[in-house]
């Protein structure tokens, strides 16, 4: 006669809420205060970028200060009526630049460009760096040496100078600047991914998949990358 198994409330909760790799990752990130602060700042920037047409006081490229006669050395600073700025003078929360444009409006609209460039460059660097690092770590041998020596060449140059040189060659423009910044950041993610793949590819479940005849591509895509 077998003894009945006792089920605790914790076991019931685990059974009711099955976890996955992405769920565990999200929970681990949200437990960290630094990650919470980063998400809060990112959410604030995203809200500012979305609401830019509503919260901006002027058009970012319109030289309003020239029409108002404010482009002089002593009138470039902020003018806030609540803090004692004369009511007859037009209000500019962050002041105006020497081209007569409202700085506050340019900062608000600039959040859109900053988020676009940041997300595009980091996303590009993560995707390319992950691909190169995973292939180098899993394949090993001469392919690993070629990829990582190429990454070392990129790391040998100061990142800012290399990015400026790429923009000079590719030409001016926001897209070329984002591409240059993304290329400079690739080696960082490639080295991290390679180190992770090197440690994971010797795990028992990877060895078992290889023994069962799974292809190298399947092992890399289904076994190693999700855990790396």
mmCIF file of N, CA and C in Angstrom, residues 47-60 93 104-105 108-109 112:
data_model
loop_
_atom_site.group_PDB
_atom_site.id
_atom_site.type_symbol
_atom_site.label_atom_id
_atom_site.label_comp_id
_atom_site.label_asym_id
_atom_site.label_seq_id
_atom_site.Cartn_x
_atom_site.Cartn_y
_atom_site.Cartn_z
ATOM 1 N N UNK A 47 7.657 58.120 -22.907
ATOM 2 C CA UNK A 47 6.469 58.963 -22.753
ATOM 3 C C UNK A 47 6.722 60.369 -23.293
ATOM 4 N N UNK A 48 7.917 60.917 -23.023
ATOM 5 C CA UNK A 48 8.256 62.245 -23.539
ATOM 6 C C UNK A 48 8.301 62.243 -25.068
ATOM 7 N N UNK A 49 8.887 61.186 -25.651
ATOM 8 C CA UNK A 49 8.983 61.110 -27.104
ATOM 9 C C UNK A 49 7.602 61.020 -27.751
ATOM 10 N N UNK A 50 6.710 60.258 -27.153
ATOM 11 C CA UNK A 50 5.365 60.111 -27.719
ATOM 12 C C UNK A 50 4.573 61.409 -27.595
ATOM 13 N N UNK A 51 4.702 62.070 -26.443
ATOM 14 C CA UNK A 51 3.914 63.277 -26.178
ATOM 15 C C UNK A 51 4.623 64.548 -26.603
ATOM 16 N N UNK A 52 5.689 64.453 -27.400
ATOM 17 C CA UNK A 52 6.452 65.642 -27.788
ATOM 18 C C UNK A 52 5.596 66.728 -28.441
ATOM 19 N N UNK A 53 4.684 66.418 -29.376
ATOM 20 C CA UNK A 53 3.887 67.499 -29.974
ATOM 21 C C UNK A 53 2.982 68.207 -28.965
ATOM 22 N N UNK A 54 2.661 67.541 -27.861
ATOM 23 C CA UNK A 54 1.745 68.129 -26.873
ATOM 24 C C UNK A 54 2.492 68.974 -25.856
ATOM 25 N N UNK A 55 3.640 68.467 -25.361
ATOM 26 C CA UNK A 55 4.338 69.154 -24.272
ATOM 27 C C UNK A 55 5.366 70.165 -24.770
ATOM 28 N N UNK A 56 5.727 70.130 -26.043
ATOM 29 C CA UNK A 56 6.662 71.119 -26.578
ATOM 30 C C UNK A 56 5.955 72.460 -26.735
ATOM 31 N N UNK A 57 6.682 73.527 -26.442
ATOM 32 C CA UNK A 57 6.092 74.869 -26.518
ATOM 33 C C UNK A 57 6.282 75.523 -27.884
ATOM 34 N N UNK A 58 7.253 75.039 -28.653
ATOM 35 C CA UNK A 58 7.523 75.591 -29.977
ATOM 36 C C UNK A 58 7.904 74.458 -30.912
ATOM 37 N N UNK A 59 7.970 74.767 -32.185
ATOM 38 C CA UNK A 59 8.522 73.829 -33.142
ATOM 39 C C UNK A 59 10.039 73.788 -32.980
ATOM 40 N N UNK A 60 10.654 72.603 -33.005
ATOM 41 C CA UNK A 60 12.081 72.513 -32.658
ATOM 42 C C UNK A 60 13.008 73.228 -33.617
ATOM 43 N N UNK A 93 11.601 77.843 -21.395
ATOM 44 C CA UNK A 93 11.952 77.119 -20.167
ATOM 45 C C UNK A 93 13.440 76.814 -20.076
ATOM 46 N N UNK A 104 14.159 73.920 -24.994
ATOM 47 C CA UNK A 104 13.276 72.934 -24.376
ATOM 48 C C UNK A 104 12.554 72.091 -25.427
ATOM 49 N N UNK A 105 12.035 72.731 -26.448
ATOM 50 C CA UNK A 105 11.333 71.992 -27.504
ATOM 51 C C UNK A 105 12.283 71.070 -28.252
ATOM 52 N N UNK A 108 12.881 68.000 -26.065
ATOM 53 C CA UNK A 108 11.721 67.103 -26.064
ATOM 54 C C UNK A 108 11.663 66.296 -27.353
ATOM 55 N N UNK A 109 11.788 66.965 -28.479
ATOM 56 C CA UNK A 109 11.767 66.247 -29.752
ATOM 57 C C UNK A 109 13.025 65.401 -29.941
ATOM 58 N N UNK A 112 13.030 61.547 -29.294
ATOM 59 C CA UNK A 112 12.669 60.606 -30.358
ATOM 60 C C UNK A 112 13.913 60.116 -31.094
#
